[in-house]
Coordinates of C-alpha atoms in Angstrom, one line a residue:
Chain A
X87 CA -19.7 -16.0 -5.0
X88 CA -20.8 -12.7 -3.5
X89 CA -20.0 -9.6 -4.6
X90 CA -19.8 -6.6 -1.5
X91 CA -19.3 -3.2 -1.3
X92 CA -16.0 -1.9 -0.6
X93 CA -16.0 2.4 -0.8
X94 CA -17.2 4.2 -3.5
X95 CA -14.5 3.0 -6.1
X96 CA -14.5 -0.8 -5.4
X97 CA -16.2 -3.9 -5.1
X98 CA -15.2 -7.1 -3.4
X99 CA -15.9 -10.8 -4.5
X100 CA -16.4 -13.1 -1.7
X101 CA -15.8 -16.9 -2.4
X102 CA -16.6 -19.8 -0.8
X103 CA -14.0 -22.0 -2.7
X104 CA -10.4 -20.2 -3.1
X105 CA -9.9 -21.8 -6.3
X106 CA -12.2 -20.0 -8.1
X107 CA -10.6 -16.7 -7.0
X108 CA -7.9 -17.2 -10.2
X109 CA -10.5 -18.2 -12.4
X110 CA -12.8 -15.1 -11.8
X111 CA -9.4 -13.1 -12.1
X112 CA -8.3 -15.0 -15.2
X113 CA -11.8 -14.4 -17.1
X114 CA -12.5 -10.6 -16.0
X115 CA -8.6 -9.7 -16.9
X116 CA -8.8 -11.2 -20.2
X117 CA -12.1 -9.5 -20.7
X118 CA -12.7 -6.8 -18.5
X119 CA -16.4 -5.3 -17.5
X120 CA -16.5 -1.9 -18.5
X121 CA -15.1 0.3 -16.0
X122 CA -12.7 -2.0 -14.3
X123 CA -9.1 0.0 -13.1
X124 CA -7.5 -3.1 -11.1
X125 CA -8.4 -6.8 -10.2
X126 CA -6.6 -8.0 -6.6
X127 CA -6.5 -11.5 -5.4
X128 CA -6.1 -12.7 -2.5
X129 CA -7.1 -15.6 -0.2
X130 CA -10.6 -15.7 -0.5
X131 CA -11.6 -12.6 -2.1
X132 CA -11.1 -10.8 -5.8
X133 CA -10.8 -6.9 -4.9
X134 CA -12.0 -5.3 -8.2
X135 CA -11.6 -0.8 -8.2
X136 CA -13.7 0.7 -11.1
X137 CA -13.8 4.2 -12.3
X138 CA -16.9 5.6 -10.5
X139 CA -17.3 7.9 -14.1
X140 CA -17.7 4.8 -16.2
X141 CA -19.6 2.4 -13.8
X142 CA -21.2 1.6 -10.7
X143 CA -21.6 -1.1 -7.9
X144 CA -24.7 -2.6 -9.1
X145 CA -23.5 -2.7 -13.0
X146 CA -20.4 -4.1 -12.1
X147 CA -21.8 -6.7 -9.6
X148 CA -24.3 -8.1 -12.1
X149 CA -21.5 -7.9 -15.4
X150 CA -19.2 -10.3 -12.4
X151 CA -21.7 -12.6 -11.5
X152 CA -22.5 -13.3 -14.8
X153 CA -19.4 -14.8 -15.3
X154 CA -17.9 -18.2 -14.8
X155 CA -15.0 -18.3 -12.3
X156 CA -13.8 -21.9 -14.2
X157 CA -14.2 -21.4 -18.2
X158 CA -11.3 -19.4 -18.4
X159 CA -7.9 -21.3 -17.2
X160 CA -5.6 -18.5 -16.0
X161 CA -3.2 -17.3 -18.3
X162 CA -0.5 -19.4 -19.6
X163 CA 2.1 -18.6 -17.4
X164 CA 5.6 -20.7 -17.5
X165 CA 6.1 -22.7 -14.8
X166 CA 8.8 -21.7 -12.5
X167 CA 11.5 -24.4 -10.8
X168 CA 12.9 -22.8 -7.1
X169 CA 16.2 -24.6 -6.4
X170 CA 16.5 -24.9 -2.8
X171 CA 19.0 -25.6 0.0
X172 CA 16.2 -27.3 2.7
X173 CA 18.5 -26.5 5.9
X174 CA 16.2 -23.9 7.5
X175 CA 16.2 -23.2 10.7
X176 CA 12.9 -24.8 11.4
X177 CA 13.0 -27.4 9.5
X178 CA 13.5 -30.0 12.9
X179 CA 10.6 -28.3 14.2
X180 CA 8.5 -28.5 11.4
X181 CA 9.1 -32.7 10.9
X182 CA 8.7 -32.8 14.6
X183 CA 5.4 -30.8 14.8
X184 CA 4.3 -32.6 11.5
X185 CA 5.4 -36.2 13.1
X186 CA 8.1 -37.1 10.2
X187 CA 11.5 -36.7 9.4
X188 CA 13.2 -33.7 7.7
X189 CA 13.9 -36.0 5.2
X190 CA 9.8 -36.6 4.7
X191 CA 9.2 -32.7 5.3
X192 CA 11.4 -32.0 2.6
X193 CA 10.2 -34.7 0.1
X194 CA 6.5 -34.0 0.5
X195 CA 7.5 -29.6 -0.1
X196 CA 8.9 -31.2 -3.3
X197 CA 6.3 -33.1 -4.4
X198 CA 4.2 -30.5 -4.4
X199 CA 2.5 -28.2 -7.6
X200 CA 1.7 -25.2 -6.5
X201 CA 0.4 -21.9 -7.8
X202 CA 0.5 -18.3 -6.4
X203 CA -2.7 -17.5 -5.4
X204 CA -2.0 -13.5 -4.4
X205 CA 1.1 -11.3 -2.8
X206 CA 0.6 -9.5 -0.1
X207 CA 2.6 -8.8 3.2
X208 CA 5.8 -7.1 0.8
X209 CA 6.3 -6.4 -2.4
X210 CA 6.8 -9.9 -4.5
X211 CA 5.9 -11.9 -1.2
X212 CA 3.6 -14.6 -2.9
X213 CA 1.3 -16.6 -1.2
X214 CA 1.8 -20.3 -3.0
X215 CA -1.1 -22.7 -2.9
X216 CA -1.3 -26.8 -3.0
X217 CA 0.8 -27.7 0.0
X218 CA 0.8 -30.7 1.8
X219 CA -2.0 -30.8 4.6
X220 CA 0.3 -32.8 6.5
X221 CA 2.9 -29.7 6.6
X222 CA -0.5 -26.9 7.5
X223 CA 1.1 -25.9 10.8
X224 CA 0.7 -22.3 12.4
X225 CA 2.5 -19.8 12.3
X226 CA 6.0 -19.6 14.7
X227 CA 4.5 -18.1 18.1
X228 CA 7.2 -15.3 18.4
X229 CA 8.0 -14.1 14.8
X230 CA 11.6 -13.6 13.9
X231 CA 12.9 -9.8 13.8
X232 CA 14.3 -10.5 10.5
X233 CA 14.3 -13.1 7.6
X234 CA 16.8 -13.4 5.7
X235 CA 15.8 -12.8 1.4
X236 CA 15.2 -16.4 0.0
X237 CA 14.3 -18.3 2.6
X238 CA 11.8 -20.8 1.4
X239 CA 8.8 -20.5 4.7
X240 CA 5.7 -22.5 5.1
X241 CA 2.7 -21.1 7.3
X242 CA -0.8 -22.6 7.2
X243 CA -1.8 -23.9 3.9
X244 CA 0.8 -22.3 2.0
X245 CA 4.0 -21.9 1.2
X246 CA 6.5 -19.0 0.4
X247 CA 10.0 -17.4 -0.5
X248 CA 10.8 -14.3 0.9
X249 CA 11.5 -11.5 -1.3
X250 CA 13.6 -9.2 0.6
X251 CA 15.3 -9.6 4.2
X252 CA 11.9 -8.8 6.6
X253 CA 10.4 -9.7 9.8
X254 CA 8.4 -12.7 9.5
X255 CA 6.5 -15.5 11.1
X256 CA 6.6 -18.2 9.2
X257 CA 8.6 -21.4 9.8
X258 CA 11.6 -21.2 8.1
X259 CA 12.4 -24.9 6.0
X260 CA 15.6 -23.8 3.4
X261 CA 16.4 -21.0 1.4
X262 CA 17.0 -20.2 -2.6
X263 CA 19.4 -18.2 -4.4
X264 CA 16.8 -17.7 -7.2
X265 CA 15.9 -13.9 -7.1
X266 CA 11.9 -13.8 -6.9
X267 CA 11.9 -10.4 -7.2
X268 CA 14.0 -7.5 -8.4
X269 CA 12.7 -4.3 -9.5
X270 CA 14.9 -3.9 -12.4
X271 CA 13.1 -7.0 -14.0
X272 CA 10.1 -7.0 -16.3
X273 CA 7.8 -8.4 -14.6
X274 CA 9.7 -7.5 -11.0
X275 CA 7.9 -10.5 -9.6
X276 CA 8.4 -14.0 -11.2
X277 CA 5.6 -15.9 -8.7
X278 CA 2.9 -13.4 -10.1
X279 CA -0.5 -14.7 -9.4
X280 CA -1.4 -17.6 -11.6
X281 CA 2.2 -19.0 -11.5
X282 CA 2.9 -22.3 -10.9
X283 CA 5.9 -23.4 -9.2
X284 CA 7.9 -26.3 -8.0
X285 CA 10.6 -26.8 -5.1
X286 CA 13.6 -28.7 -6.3
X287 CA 16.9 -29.7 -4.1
Chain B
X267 CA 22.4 24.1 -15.7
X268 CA 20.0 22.4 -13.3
X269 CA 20.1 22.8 -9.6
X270 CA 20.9 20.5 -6.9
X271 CA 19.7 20.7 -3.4
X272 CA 21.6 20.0 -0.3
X273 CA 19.7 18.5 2.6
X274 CA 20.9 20.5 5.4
X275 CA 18.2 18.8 8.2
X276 CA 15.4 17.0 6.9
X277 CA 13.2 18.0 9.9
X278 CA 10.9 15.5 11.7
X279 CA 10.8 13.3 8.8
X280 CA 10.8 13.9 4.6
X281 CA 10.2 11.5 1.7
X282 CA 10.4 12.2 -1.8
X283 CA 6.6 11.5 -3.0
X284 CA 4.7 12.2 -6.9
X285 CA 1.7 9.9 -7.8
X286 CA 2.5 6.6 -6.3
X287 CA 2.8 3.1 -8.0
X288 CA -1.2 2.8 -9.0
X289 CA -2.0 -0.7 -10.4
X290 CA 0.7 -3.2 -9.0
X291 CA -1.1 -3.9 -6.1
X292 CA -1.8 -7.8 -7.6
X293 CA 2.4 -8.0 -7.5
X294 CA 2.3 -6.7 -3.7
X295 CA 2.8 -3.3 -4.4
X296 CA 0.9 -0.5 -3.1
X297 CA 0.2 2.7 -4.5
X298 CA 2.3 4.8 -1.8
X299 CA 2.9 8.5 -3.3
X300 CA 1.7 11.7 -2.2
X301 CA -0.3 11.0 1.6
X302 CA -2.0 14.6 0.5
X303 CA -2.4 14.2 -3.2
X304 CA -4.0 17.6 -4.2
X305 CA -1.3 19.5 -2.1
X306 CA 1.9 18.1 -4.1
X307 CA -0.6 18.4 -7.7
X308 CA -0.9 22.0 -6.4
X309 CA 2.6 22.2 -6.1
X310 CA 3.1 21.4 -9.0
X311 CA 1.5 23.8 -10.7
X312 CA 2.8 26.6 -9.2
X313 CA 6.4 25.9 -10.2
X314 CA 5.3 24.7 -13.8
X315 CA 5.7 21.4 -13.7
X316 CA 3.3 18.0 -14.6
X317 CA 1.1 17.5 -11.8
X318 CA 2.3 13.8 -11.3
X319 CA 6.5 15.4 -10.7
X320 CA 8.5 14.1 -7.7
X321 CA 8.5 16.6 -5.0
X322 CA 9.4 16.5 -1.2
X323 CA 7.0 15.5 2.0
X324 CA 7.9 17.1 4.9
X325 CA 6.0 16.2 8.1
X326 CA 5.2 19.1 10.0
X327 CA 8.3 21.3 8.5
X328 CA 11.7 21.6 10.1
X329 CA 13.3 20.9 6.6
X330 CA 16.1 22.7 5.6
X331 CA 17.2 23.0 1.7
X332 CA 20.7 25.0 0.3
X333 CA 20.5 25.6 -3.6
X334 CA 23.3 25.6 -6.0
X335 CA 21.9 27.1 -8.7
X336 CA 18.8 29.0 -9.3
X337 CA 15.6 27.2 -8.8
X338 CA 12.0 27.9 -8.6
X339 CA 10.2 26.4 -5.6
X340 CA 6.5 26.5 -4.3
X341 CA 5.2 25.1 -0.7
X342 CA 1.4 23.8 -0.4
X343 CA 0.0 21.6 2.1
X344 CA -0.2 22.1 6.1
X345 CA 0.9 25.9 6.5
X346 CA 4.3 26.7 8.1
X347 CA 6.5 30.1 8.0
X348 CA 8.9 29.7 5.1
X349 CA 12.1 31.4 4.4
X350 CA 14.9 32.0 1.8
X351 CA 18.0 33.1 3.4
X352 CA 16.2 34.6 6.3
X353 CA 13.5 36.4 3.7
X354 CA 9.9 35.4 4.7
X355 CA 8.1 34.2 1.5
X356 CA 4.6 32.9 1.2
X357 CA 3.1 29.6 0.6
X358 CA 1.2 28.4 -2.6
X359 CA 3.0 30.8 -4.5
X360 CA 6.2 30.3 -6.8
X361 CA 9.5 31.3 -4.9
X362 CA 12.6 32.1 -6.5
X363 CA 15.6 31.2 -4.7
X364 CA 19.0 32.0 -6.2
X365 CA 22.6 30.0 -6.2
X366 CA 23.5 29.6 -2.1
X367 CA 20.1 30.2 -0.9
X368 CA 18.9 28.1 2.2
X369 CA 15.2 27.4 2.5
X370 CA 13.9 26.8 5.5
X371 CA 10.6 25.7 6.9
X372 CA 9.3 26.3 10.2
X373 CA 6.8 24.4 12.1
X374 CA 3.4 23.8 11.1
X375 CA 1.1 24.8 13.7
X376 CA -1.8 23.2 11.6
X377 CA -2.3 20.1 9.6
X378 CA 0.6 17.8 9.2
X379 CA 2.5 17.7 5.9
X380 CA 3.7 20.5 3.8
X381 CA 4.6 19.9 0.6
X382 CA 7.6 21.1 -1.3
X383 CA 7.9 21.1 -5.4
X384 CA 10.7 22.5 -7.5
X385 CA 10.6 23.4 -11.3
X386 CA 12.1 20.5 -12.9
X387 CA 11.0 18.0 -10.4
X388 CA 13.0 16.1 -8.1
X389 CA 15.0 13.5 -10.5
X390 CA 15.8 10.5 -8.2
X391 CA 15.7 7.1 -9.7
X392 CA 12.6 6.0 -10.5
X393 CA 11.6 2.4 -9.2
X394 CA 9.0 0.8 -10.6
X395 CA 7.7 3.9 -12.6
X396 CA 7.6 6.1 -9.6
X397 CA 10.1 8.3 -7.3
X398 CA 8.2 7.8 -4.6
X399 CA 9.1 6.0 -0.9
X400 CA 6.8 3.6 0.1
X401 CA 7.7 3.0 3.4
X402 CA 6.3 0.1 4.4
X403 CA 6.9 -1.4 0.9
X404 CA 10.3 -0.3 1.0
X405 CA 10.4 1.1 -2.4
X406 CA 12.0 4.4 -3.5
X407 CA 14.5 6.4 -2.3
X408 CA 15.8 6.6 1.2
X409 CA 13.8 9.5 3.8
X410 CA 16.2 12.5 3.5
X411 CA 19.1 13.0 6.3
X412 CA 21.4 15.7 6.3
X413 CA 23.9 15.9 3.7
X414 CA 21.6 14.0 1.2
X415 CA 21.9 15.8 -2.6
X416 CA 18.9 15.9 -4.1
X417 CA 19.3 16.2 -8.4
X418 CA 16.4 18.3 -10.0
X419 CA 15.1 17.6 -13.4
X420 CA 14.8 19.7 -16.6
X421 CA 11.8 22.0 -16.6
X422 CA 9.2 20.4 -19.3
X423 CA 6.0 22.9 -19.1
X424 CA 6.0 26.8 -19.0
X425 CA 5.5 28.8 -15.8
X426 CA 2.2 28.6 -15.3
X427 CA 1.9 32.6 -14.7
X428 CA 0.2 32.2 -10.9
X429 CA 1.3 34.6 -8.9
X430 CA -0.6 33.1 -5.8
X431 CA -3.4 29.9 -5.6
X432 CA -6.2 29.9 -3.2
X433 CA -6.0 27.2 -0.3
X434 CA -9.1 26.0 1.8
X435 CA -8.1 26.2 5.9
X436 CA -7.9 22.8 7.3
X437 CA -10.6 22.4 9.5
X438 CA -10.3 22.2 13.6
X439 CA -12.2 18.8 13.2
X440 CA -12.2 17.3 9.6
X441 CA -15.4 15.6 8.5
X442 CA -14.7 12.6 6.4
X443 CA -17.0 11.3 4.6
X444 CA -17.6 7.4 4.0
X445 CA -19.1 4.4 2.0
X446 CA -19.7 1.1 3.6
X447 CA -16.7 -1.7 3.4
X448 CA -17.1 -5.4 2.7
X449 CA -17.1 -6.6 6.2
X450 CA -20.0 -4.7 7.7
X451 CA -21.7 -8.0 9.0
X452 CA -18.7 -8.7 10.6
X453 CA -20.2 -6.1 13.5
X454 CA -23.0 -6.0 15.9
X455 CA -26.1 -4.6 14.4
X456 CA -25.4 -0.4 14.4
X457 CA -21.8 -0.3 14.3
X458 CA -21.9 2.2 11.0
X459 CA -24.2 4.7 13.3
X460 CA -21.6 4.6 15.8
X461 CA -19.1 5.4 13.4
X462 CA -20.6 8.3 11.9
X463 CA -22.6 9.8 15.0
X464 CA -19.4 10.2 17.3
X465 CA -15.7 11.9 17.1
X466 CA -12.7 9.8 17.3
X467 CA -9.4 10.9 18.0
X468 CA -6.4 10.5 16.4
X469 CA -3.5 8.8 18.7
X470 CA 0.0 9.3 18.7
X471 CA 0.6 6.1 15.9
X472 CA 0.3 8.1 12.7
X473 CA 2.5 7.6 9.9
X474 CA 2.5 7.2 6.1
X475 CA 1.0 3.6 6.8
X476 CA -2.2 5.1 8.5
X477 CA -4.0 6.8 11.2
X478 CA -4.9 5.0 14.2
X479 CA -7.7 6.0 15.9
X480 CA -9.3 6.2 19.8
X481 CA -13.1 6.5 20.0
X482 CA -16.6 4.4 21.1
X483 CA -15.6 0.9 20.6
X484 CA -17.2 -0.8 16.9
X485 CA -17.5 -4.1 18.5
X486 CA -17.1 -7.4 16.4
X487 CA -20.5 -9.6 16.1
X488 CA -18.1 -12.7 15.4
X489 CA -14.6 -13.8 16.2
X490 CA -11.2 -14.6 14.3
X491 CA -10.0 -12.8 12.1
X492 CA -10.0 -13.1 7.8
X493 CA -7.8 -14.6 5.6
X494 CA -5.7 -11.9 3.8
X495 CA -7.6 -9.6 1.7
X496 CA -7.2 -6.7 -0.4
X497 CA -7.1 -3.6 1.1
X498 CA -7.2 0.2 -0.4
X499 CA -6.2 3.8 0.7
X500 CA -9.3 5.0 2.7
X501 CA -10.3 1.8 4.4
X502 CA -11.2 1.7 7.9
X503 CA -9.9 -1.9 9.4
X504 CA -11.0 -2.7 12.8
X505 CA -8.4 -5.0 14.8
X506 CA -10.1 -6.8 17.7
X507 CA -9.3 -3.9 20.2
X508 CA -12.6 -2.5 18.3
X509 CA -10.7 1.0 17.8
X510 CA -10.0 1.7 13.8
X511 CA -7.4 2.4 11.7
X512 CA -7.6 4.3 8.6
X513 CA -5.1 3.2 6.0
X514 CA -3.2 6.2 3.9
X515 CA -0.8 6.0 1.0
X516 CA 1.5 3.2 2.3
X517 CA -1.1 0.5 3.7
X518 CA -0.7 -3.0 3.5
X519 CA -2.0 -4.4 -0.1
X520 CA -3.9 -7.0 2.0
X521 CA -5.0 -7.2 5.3
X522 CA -6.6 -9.8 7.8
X523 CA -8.5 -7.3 10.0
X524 CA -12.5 -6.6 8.8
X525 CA -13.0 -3.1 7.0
X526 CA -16.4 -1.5 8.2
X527 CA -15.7 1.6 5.9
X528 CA -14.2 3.5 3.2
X529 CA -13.2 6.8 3.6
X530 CA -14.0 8.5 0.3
X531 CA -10.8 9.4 -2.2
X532 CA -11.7 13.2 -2.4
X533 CA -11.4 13.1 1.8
X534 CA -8.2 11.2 2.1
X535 CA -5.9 14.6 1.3
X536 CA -7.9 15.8 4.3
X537 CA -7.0 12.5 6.1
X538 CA -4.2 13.2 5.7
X539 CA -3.3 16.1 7.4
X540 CA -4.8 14.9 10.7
X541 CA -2.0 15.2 13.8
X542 CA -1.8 13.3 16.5
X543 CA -4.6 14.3 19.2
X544 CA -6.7 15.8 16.5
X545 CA -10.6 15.2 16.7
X546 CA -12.2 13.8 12.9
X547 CA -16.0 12.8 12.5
X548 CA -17.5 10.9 9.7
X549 CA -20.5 10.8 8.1
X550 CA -22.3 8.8 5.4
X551 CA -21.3 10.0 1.7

């Protein structure tokens, strides 16, 4: 791992292997350098903003690489079951692009375990690690003006539910009723990072 | 009894704003709040309230406000003619306005938000700890429109006893100073010098979510673009078109474009009065 500049008030932690981005996050939440404001995931990279009055880049850099990204598992977080409708609009697509049936598409996205890595894009939109290589596909080529809330997406190496109605690119494979996110919950978003999930029909 | 406030015209376009939603960026939310931070603190102050109260963003002025019941008010940020039932009053200063009275904000013909603060605060629903609208998150109340009531809080501090608080001019051509981001190598060898040795301007495509930006080209050493990464107010992401975009108080938490540079915290009030057309510089921190 590398750790870069990023302004005056943050660093960032570059990793070659995604999976350790949790573990770094898991070990400097549970013990935090001195300093530390807010740790970020996201795909590759651990954003972590200090208080320039208590710390600085160099400090900070050499308390983080001192630390192992795999001694600390992340915190024990329950694991979450999504019930889902698979009758998404994409869904043919997907199988056809992927070179199975829907039926296939649908078993191997409920076979898998997967764990939010980071949110991004919307508040409570969590990016969901471990699917199936065989489903990686691109993004659709012309995103949809609007997504309806719950619809249970898969784009790249990961998979998704949408939090709220938004425009959105990713191919659309069934939706949910279970409300991932809702602002008068504690905490608002139940795929936090860390979170492991399943798919179940 | 507490005063409400009728949104006669909201002007070009008004949020409620107060410090943002700091620390829930790892859930997908950003900080949003205040785009000019020190001008709704300042605001604040003047009417007596905690620096962090919900008060109004107006960009560049327009608004129009009727008062049921007595309030005190105070206007900071990009300077506009203000009035209370057709009497001129000043900015940073406390203005009492009485039952009836119709504030009324003209255009700025300098910077590009003013702030507006009343005693009390203004008591919409909070959402996730904070009043304020994060528009691209979608949090917080709605942008006023006409006919909107606003309800204002109960006063929690004393008047502060300031008759009138100092206020540096914006500058013709704001000077922002910067750090270097994550992704320098991600540009041809000299990029930063471009950045900080000649002006940009700022195009039409400025909002809440950032200024975008017209100036030499800071031309990528390597394709593609980055998985999603954390992003945070200040930063300075450069799509492939190689002209940058410096995020404000709504940005994306993550992004997939390469940041060259950070705009420091103490420059992004100033950031964030820049209008459309307006010349800014950077240099090193």
């Amino acid at each position: 791992m590398r750790v870069l500049p990023y302004g005056a008030r943050a660093a960032m932690v570059d990793f070659d292997d995604p999976s350790e981005v949790l573990g770094l996050h898991a070990s400097l939440e549970q013990d935090p350098p001195d300093g530390v404001v807010e740790l970020v995931p996201a795909a590759r990279t651990l954003l972590v903003r200090f208080d320039p009055g208590r710390t600085h880049h160099d400090r900070l850099a050499g308390a983080i690489l001192d630390r192992s990204t795999v001694d600390v598992s992340p915190r024990e977080a329950a694991e979450i079951v999504v019930p889902v409708r698979y009758d998404g609009p994409d869904l043919a697509e997907v199988a056809a692009a992927a070179g199975m049936s829907a039926e296939a598409v649908v078993r191997r996205h409920e076979d898998g375990v997967y764990v939010s890595a980071f949110c991004g894009f919307a508040p409570g939109f969590a990016y969901l690690t471990g699917l199936d290589p065989a489903l990686h596909l691109p993004r659709r080529s012309s995103p949809r003006t609007r997504v309806p809330a719950g619809s249970v997406a898969i784009a790249g190496e990961y998979t998704a539910v949408y939090p709220h109605s938004s425009p959105g690119g990713w191919r659309l494979i069934g939706r949910t009723t279970l409300p991932v996110w809702d602002v008068e919950r504690e905490p608002p978003n139940l795929l936090t990072p860390g979170t492991r999930i399943r798919f179940t029909s | 009894m507490t005063a409400k406030i009728e949104v006669v015209h909201p002007g070009v376009f008004a949020t409620v704003q107060d410090l943002g939603r700091p620390g829930l960026a790892a859930i997908g939310v950003g900080r949003s709040g205040a785009a000019d931070r020190g001008s709704l603190r300042l605001a604040n102050r003047l009417v007596g309230n905690p620096e962090g109260h919900a008060a109004l963003e107006v960009v560049l002025g327009g608004l129009v406000l009727r008062f049921s019941a007595p309030a005190t008010v105070a206007v900071t940020g990009a300077p506009c003619s203000i009035t209370v039932s057709g009497r001129a009053a000043g900015p940073c200063s406390p203005i009492a306005v009485g039952p009836g009275d119709e504030l009324v904000l003209g255009m700025a013909a300098r910077g590009l938000r003013c702030y507006v603060a009343v005693r009390g605060g203004i008591a919409v629903p909070a959402v996730l700890g904070a009043r304020a609208t994060d528009t691209l998150g979608k949090l917080g109340p709605p942008a006023l429109s006409a006919g909107m009531t606003l309800p204002v809080g109960h006063r929690v501090l004393d008047h502060p006893g300031v008759d009138l608080a100092p206020r540096a001019a914006l500058p013709d051509e704001p000077v922002l100073r910067v750090t270097p981001g994550p992704r320098v190598s991600w540009f041809v060898p000299g990029t930063l010098s471009t950045l900080v040795s000649s002006p940009f301007t700022a195009t039409a495509d400025v909002d809440r979510v950032g200024v975008r930006l017209e100036g030499p080209e800071l031309a990528r050493a390597r394709e593609g673009e980055l998985p999603p990464e954390a992003a945070v107010p200040g930063a300075l992401q450069i799509p492939p078109s190689g002209q940058p975009i410096l995020f404000l108080a709504d940005h994306p938490v993550t992004g997939g474009y390469p940041v060259l540079a950070v705009v420091d915290e103490a420059d992004l009030d100033l950031a964030a009065q820049i209008r459309p057309g307006q010349r800014v510089r950077f240099r090193y921190s």
